[in-house]
Coordinates of C-alpha atoms and ligand atoms in Angstrom, one line a residue:
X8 CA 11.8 -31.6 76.7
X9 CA 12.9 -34.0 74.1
X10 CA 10.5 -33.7 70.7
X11 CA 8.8 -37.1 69.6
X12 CA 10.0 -36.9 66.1
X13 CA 7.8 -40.4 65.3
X14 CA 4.8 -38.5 66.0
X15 CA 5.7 -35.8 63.7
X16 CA 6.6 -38.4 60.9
X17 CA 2.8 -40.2 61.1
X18 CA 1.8 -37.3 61.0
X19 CA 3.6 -36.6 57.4
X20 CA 2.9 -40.3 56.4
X21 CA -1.0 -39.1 57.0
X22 CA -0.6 -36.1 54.1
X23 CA -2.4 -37.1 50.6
X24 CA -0.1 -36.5 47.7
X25 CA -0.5 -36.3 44.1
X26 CA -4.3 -34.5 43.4
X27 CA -4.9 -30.7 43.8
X28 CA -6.3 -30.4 47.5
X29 CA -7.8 -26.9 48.2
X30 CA -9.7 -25.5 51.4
X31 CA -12.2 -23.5 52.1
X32 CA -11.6 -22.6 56.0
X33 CA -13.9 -19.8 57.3
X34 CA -14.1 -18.6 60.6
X35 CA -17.7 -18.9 61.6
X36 CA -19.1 -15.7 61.9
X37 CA -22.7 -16.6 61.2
X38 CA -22.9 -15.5 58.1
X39 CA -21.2 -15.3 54.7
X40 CA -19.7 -12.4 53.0
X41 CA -20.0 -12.2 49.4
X42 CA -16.8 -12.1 49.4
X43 CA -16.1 -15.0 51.6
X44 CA -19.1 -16.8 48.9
X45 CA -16.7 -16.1 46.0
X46 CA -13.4 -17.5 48.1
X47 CA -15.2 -20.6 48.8
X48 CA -16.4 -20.7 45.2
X49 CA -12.9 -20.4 43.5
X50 CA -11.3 -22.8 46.0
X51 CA -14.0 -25.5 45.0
X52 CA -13.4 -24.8 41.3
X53 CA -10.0 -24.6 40.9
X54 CA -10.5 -28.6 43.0
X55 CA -12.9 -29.7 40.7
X56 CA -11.5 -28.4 37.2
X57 CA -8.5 -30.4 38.0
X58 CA -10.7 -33.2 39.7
X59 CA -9.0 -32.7 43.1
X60 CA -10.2 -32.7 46.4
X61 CA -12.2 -29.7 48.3
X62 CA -11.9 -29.1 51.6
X63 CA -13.9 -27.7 54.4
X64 CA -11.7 -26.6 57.3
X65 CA -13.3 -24.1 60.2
X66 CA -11.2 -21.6 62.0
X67 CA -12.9 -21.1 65.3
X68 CA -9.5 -20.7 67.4
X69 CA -10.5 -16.8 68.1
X70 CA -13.0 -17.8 70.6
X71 CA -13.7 -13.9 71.1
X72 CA -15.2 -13.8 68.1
X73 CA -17.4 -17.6 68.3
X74 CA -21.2 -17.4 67.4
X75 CA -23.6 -19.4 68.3
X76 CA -25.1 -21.7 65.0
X77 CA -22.6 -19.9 62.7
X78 CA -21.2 -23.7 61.9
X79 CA -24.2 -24.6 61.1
X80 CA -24.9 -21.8 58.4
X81 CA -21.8 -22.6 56.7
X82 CA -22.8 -26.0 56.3
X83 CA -26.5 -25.0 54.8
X84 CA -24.9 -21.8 52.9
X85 CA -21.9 -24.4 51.0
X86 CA -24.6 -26.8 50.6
X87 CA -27.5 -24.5 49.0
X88 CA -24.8 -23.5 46.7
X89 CA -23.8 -26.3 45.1
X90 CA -20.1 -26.3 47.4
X91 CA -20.2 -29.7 48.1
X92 CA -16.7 -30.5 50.2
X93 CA -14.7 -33.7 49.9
X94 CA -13.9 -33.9 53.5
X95 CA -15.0 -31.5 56.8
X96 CA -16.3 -32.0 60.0
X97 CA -19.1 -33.5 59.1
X98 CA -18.2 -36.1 56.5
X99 CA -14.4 -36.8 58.2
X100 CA -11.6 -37.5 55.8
X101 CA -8.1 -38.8 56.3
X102 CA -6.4 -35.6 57.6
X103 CA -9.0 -34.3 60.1
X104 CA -10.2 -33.2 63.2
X105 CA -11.3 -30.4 60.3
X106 CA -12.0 -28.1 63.0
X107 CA -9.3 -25.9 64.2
X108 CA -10.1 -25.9 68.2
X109 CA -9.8 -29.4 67.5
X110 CA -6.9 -29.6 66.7
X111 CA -5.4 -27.4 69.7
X112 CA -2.7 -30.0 70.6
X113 CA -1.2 -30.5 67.7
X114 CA 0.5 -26.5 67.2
X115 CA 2.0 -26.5 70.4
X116 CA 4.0 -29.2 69.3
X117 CA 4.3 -27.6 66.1
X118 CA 5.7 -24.7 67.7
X119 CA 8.1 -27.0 69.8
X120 CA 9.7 -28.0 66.6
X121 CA 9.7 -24.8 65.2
X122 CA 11.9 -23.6 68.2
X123 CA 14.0 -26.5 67.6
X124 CA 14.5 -25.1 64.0
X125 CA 15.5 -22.0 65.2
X126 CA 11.9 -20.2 63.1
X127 CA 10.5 -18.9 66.6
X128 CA 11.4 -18.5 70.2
X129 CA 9.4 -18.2 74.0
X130 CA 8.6 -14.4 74.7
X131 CA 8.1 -13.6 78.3
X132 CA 7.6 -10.0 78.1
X133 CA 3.8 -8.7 79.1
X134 CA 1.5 -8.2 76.2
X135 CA 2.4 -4.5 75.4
X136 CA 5.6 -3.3 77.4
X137 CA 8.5 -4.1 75.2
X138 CA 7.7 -2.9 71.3
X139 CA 9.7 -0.6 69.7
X140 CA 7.9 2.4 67.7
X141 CA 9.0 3.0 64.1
X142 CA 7.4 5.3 62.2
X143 CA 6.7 4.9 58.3
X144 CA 4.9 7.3 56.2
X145 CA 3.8 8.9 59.3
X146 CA 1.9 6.1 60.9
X147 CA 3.4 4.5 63.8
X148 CA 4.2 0.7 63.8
X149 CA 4.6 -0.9 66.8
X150 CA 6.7 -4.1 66.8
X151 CA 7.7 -6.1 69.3
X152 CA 11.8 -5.3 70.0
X153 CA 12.9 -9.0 69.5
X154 CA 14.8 -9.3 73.2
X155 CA 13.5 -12.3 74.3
X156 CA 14.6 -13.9 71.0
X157 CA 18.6 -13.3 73.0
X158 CA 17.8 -15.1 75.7
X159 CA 20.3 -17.8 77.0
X160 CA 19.1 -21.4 76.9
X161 CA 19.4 -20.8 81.0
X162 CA 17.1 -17.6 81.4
X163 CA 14.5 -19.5 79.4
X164 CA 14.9 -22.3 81.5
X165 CA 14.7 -20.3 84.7
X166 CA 11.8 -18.6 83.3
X167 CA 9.9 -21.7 82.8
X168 CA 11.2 -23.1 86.3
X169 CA 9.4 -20.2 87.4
X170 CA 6.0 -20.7 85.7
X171 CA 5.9 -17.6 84.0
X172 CA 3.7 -17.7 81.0
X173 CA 4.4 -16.9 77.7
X174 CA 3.8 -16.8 73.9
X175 CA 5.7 -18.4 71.0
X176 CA 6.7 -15.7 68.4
X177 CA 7.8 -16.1 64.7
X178 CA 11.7 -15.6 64.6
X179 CA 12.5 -13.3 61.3
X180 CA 15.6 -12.7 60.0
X181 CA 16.4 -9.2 60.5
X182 CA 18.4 -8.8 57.6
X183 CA 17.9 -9.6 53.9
X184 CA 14.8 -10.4 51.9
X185 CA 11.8 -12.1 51.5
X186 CA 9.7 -13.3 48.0
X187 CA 6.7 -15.1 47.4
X188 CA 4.9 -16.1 44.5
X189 CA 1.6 -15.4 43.7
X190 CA -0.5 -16.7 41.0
X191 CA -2.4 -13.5 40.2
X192 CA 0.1 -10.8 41.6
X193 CA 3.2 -12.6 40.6
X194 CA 6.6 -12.6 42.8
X195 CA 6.7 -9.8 45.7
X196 CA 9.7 -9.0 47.5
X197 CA 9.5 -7.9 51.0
X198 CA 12.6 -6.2 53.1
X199 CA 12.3 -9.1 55.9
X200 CA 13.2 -5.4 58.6
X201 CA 9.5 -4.6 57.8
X202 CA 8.2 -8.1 58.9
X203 CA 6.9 -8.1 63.0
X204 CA 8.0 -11.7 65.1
X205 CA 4.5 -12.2 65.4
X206 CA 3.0 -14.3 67.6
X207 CA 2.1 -17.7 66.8
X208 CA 0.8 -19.9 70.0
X209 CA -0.9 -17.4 72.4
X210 CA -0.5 -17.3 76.3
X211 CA -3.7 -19.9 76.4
X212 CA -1.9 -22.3 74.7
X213 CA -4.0 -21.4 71.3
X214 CA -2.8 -20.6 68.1
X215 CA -3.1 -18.0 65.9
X216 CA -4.8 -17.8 63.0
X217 CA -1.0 -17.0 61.1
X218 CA 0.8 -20.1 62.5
X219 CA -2.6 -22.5 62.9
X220 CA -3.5 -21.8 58.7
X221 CA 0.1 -23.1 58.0
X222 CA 0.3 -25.8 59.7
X223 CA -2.9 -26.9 58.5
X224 CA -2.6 -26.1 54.9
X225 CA 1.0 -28.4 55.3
X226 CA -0.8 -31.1 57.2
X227 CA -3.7 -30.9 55.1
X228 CA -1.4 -31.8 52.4
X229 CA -3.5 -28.3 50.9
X230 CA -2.1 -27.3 47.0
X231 CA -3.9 -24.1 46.1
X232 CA -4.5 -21.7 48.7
X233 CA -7.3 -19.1 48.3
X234 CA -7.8 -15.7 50.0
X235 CA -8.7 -12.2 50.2
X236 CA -5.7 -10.0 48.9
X237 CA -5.8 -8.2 53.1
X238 CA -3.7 -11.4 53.5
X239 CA -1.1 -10.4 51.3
X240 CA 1.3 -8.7 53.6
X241 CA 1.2 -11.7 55.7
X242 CA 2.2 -14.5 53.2
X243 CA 6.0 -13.1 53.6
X244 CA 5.8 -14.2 57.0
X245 CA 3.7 -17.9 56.1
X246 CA 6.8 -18.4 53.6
X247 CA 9.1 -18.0 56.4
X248 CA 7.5 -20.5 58.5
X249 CA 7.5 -23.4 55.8
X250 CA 11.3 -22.3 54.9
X251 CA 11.6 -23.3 58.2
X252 CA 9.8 -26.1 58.8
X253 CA 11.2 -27.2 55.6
X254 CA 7.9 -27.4 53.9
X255 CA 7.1 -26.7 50.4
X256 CA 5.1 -23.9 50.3
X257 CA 1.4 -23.9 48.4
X258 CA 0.6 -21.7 45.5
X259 CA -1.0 -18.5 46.7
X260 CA -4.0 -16.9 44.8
X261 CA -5.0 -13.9 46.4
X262 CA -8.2 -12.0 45.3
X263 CA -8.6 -8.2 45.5
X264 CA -11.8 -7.1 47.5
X265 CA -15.3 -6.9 46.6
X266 CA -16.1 -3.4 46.4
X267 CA -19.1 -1.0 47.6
X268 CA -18.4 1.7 44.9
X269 CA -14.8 3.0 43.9
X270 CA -13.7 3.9 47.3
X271 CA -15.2 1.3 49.6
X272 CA -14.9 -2.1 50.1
X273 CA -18.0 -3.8 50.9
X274 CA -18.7 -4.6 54.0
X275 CA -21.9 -5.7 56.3
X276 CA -21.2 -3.7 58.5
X277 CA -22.0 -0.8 57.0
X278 CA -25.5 -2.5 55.2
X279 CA -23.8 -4.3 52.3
X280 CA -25.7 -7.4 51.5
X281 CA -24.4 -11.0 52.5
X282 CA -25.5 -13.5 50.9
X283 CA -28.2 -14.2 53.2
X284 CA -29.2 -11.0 52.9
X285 CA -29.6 -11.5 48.9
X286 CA -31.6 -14.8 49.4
X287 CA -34.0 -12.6 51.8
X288 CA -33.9 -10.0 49.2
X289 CA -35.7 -12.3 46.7
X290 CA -32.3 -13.2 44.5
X291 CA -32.0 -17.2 43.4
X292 CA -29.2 -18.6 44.8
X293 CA -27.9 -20.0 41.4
X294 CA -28.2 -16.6 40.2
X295 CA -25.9 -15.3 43.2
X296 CA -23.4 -17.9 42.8
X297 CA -23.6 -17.6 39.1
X298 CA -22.6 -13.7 39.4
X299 CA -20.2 -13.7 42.3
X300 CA -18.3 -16.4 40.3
X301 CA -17.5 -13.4 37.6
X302 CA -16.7 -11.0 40.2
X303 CA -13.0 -10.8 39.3
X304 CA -12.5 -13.2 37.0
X305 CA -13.6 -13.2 33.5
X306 CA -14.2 -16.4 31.3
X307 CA -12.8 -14.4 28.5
X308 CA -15.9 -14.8 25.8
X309 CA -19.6 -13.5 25.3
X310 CA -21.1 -16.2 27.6
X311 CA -21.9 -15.0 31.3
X312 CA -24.5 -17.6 32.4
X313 CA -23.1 -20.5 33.9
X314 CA -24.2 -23.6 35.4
X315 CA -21.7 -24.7 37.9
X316 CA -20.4 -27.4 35.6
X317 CA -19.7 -24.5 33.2
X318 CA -17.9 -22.8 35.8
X319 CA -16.0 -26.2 36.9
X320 CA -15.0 -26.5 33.4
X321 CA -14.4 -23.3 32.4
X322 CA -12.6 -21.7 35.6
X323 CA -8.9 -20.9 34.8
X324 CA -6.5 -18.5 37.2
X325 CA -5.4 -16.3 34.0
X326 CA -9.1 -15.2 34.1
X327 CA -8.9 -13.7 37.9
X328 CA -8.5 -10.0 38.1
X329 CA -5.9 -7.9 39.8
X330 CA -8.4 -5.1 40.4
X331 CA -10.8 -5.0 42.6
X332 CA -14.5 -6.0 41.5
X333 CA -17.5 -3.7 42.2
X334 CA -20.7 -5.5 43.3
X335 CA -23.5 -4.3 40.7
X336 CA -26.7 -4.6 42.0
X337 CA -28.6 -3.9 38.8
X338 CA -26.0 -7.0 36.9
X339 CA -27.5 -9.1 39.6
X340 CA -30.6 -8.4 39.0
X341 CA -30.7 -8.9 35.3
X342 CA -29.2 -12.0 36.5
X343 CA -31.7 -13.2 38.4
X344 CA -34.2 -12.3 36.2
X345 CA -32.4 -14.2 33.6
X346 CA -32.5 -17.3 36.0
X347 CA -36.4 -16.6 36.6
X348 CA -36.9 -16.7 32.7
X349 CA -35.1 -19.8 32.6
X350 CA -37.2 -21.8 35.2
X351 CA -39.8 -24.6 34.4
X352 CA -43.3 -22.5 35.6
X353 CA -43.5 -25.1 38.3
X354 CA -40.1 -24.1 39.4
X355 CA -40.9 -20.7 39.5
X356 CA -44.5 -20.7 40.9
X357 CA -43.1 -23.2 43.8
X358 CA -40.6 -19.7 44.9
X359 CA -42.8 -17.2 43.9
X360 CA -45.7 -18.8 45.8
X361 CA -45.1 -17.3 49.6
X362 CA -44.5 -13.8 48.0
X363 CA -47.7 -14.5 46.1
X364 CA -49.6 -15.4 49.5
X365 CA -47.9 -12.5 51.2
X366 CA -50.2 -9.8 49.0
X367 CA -52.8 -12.0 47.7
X368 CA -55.3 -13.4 50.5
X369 CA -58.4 -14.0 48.0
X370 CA -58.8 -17.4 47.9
X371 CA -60.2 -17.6 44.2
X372 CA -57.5 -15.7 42.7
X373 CA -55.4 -18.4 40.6
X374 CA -51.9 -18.0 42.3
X375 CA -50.6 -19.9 39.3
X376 CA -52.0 -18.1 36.8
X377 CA -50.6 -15.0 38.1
X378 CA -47.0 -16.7 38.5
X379 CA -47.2 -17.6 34.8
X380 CA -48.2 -14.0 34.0
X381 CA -45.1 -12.3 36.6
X382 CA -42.5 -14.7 35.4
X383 CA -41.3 -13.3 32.1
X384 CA -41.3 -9.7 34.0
X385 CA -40.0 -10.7 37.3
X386 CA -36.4 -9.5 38.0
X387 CA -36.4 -10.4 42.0
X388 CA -38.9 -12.2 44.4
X389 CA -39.5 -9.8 46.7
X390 CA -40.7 -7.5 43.9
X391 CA -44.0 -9.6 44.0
X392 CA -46.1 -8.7 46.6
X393 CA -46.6 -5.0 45.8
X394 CA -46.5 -6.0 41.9
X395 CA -49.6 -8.2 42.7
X396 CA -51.5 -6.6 45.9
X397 CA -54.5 -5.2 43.6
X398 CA -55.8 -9.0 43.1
X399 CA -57.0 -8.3 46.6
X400 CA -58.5 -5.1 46.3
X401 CA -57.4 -2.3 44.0
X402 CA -55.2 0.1 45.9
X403 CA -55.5 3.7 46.4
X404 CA -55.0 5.6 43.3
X405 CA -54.8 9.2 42.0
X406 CA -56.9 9.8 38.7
X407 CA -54.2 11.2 36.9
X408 CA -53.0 7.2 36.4
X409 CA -55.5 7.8 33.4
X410 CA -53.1 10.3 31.8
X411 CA -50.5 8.5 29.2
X412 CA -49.4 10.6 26.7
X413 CA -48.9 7.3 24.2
X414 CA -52.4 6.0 24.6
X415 CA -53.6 9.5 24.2
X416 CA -55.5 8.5 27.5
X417 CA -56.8 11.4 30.0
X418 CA -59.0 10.8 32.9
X419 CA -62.3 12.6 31.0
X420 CA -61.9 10.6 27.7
X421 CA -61.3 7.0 30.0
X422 CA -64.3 7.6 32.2
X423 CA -66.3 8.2 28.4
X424 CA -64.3 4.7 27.7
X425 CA -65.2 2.7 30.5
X426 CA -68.7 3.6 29.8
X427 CA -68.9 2.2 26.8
X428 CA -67.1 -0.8 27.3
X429 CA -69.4 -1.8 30.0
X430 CA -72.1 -3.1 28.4
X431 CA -70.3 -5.0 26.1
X432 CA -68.6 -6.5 28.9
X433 CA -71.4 -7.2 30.5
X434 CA -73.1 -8.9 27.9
X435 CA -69.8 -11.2 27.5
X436 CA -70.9 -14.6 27.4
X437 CA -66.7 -16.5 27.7
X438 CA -64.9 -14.5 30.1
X439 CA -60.9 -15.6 28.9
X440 CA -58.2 -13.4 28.0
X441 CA -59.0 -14.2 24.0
X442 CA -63.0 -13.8 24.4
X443 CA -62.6 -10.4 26.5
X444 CA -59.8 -9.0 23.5
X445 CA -61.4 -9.5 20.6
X446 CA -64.5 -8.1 22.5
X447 CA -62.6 -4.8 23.2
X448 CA -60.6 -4.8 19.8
X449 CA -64.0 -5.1 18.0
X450 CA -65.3 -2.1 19.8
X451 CA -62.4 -0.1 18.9
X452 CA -62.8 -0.7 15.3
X453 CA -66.4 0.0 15.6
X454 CA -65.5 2.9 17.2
X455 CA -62.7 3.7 14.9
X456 CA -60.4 4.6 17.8
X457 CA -57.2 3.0 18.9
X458 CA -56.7 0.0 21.3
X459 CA -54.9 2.1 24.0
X460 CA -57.9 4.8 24.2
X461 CA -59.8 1.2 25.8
X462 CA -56.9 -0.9 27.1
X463 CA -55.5 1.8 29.0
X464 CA -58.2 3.0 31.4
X465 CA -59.6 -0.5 31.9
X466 CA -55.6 -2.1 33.0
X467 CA -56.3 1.5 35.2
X468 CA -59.7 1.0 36.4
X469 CA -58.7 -2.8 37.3
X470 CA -55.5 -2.9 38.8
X471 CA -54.9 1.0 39.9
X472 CA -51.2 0.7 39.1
X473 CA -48.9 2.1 35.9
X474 CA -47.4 -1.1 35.7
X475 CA -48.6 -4.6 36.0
X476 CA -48.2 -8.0 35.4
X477 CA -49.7 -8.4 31.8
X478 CA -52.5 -6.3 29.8
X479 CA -55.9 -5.6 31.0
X480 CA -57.9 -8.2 29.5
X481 CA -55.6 -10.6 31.2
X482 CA -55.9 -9.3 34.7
X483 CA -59.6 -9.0 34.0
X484 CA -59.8 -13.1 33.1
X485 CA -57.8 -13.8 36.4
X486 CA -60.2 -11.4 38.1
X487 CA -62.9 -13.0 37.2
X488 CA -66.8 -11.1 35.3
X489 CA -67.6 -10.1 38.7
X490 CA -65.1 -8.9 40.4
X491 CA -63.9 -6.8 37.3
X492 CA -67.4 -5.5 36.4
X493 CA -67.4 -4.2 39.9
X494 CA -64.0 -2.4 39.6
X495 CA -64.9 -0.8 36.3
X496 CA -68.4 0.7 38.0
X497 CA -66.3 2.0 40.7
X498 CA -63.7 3.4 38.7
X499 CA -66.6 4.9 36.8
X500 CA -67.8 6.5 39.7
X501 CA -64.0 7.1 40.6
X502 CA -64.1 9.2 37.6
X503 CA -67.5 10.7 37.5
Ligands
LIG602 N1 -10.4 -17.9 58.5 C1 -9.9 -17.0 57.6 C2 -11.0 -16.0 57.2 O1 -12.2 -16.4 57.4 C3 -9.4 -17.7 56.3 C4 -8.3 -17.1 55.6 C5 -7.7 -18.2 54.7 O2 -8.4 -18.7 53.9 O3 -6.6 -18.5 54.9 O4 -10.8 -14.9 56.8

């Protein structure tokens, strides 16, 4: 079958030139990794610090693996974090289809000119039968034997005469070496005897993921490519296949893995957090994309809180770490605490409000009062709801809350507190935080006792928690005279 050279010249006349193209290309999996987040994230800056153009480009071409809606999150995931792509499915662009299944035609004639070239050859043999066994550091490798690769230009003819199916497989060199470059882990140099002829176009017709990324990245016209460092022992073999194409090959960065702990890569399977899982867990998602951005790589000065035009600016490759990163949960939570701090209260009470609403039923409670109260002291959403369930009714408590060794504060001297306050609070004309403070600080110095031995038991007797949101004449001004007057009689009681 003679190759139609004049399609694969349009097809080079199509490739942009000139501006730093990168992709993000994910295979949709229905959710995203953090460490697919911080891919995406790189790819995008390294575009836009050098103004180039970022792409979005999905790998669906293991249809094993396909779920149902999982393009969809990528779009709403890249969008929610500021990862706005040049050109995709959805907004087109002048290299597309952008999605790989639809672009199934084009690698079989990709692999048709790669035979031609002499970089890959028809393989006949059944999926398993013909691999030879070699055994490195004790672990055996099994690689397909290369036979097929010896076939005369008749048995592959007669072959094909006879409909039998087959795969296309990469044709490497047995002899001699391989480098590539990359820009973080610098030249590697690979014997090309440990290299596999791997397959590139499967029995279905299909590519795989190793010759469909290639050919895209080429006719995607792609500069930079990002990726996890698990596909460093392949690039030997994507160097090969532009050599032979005659292609210029893209520069690699490959990041090391996002780690559990020491040992472990993270990994969802085994209950690390995606980043939908974060979102759920209360985190802001400029707070998530502001940390994974220094999960390897370092800006290099005091500063670690950056707005995505900080990062676009500032992002540089000699910054990326060779080592792997650990995922902190308790950075990212000062993180997003830092982000909370940092919102406009309208900001915050608008997605603080349904964790508000999930504890607090009362309708007269002031939801935004309390937001303005939990915002300095708020490290993650979902710490709300149990931080503010007393505004309903005042939980279950044990009297020993009334012991604190600071405030001097046991339950006997708080119950002889909270009777004395009483009637002072009662006869409280303003009920606001300043009238009901100076009321208590007054009685204090009347009483020629500290401000703990009253402020104490009463945050108790109001809220029945150690820790609130603000001091106790401030929950008592949310609460409202009534409603506290009543909690202080039954704490009384409580305590009698
Ligand atoms: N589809 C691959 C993945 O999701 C992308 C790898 C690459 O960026 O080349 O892992």
């Amino acid at each position: 079958m003679a190759l139609d050279m004049k399609f694969f010249e349009e097809m080079e006349q199509r490739i942009p030139h000139g501006k730093v193209r990168t992709r993000f290309a994910p295979s949709p999996t229905g959710y995203m990794h953090v460490g697919n987040l911080r891919t995406a994230l790189y790819t995008y800056l390294i575009a836009k610090h050098q103004d180039g153009t970022f792409i979005l480009r999905i790998e669906d071409t293991d249809q094993g693996r396909l779920v149902e809606g999982a393009v969809d999150v990528i779009y709403k995931t890249m969008a929610e974090c500021g990862l706005f792509h040049d050109e995709g499915p959805d907004v087109g662009g002048p290299v597309g289809p952008y999605i790989q299944t639809e672009r199934r035609g084009l690698y079989g004639k990709y692999a048709e000119l790669l035979i031609e070239k002499g970089g890959a050859y028809r393989c006949f043999c059944n999926k398993d039968d013909q691999e030879e066994t070699e055994v490195a550091e004790g672990v055996a490798i099994h690689k397909y034997d290369g036979r097929c690769s010896r076939l005369s230009a008749e048995e592959i003819q007669a072959k094909l005469d006879a409909g039998l199916p087959y795969v296309v497989r990469q044709k490497i060199p047995r002899e001699g070496t391989t480098t590539f470059s990359d820009a973080i882990f610098g030249d590697i140099t690979v014997p090309n005897e440990d290299l596999d002829d791997q397959v590139l176009i499967k029995s279905d017709g299909l590519p795989t993921y190793n010759f469909a990324n290639v050919i895209d990245d080429h006719l995607m016209g792609i500069t930079h490519v990002v990726r996890g460092s698990e596909y460093l022992s392949s690039a030997p073999k994507y160097n090969l296949l532009y050599q032979s194409f005659g292609w210029e090959v893209p520069t690699y960065i490959h990041c090391s893995p996002v780690m559990r702990d020491a040992q472990h890569k993270m990994s969802k399977r085994h209950g690390d957090p995606s980043y939908e899982d974060l979102i759920a867990q209360g985190y802001l998602t400029d707070a998530v994309v502001n940390y994974v951005a220094l999960l390897g790589w370092s800006p290099g000065g005091e500063q670690e809180i950056f707005t995505m035009d900080e990062l676009v600016k500032a992002f540089d490759l000699k910054g990326v770490s060779k080592s792997p990163a650990v995922f902190d949960i308790v950075k990212l939570r000062w993180m997003n605490a830092e982000y909370i701090k940092a919102m406009a209260p309208e900001a915050f009470y608008a997605v603080a409000e349904p964790f508000l609403k999930q504890a607090i039923t009362n309708p007269d409670v002031d939801l935004k009062a309390i937001a303005a109260l939990l915002q300095p002291r708020c490290e993650v959403l979902t710490d709300i709801p149990e931080r503010v369930d007393f505004f309903d009714a005042v939980p279950e408590y044990d009297n020993e809350l009334y012991t604190h060794k600071k405030m001097k504060t046991n339950p006997e001297n708080s119950l002889t507190s909270l009777q004395t306050m009483l009637p002072a609070l009662e006869a409280l004309q303003t009920w606001d935080n300043d009238s009901l403070y100076a009321c208590l600080i007054a009685l204090c110095e009347q009483l020629g006792v500290k401000n703990g031995l009253l402020l104490w038991p009463l945050r108790v007797a109001v809220s029945g928690k150690a820790s609130t949101p603000g001091g106790a004449t401030e929950l008592c001004a949310l609460l409202g005279k009534e409603e506290s007057l009543k909690r202080i009689r039954a704490a009384i009681e409580k305590l009698s």
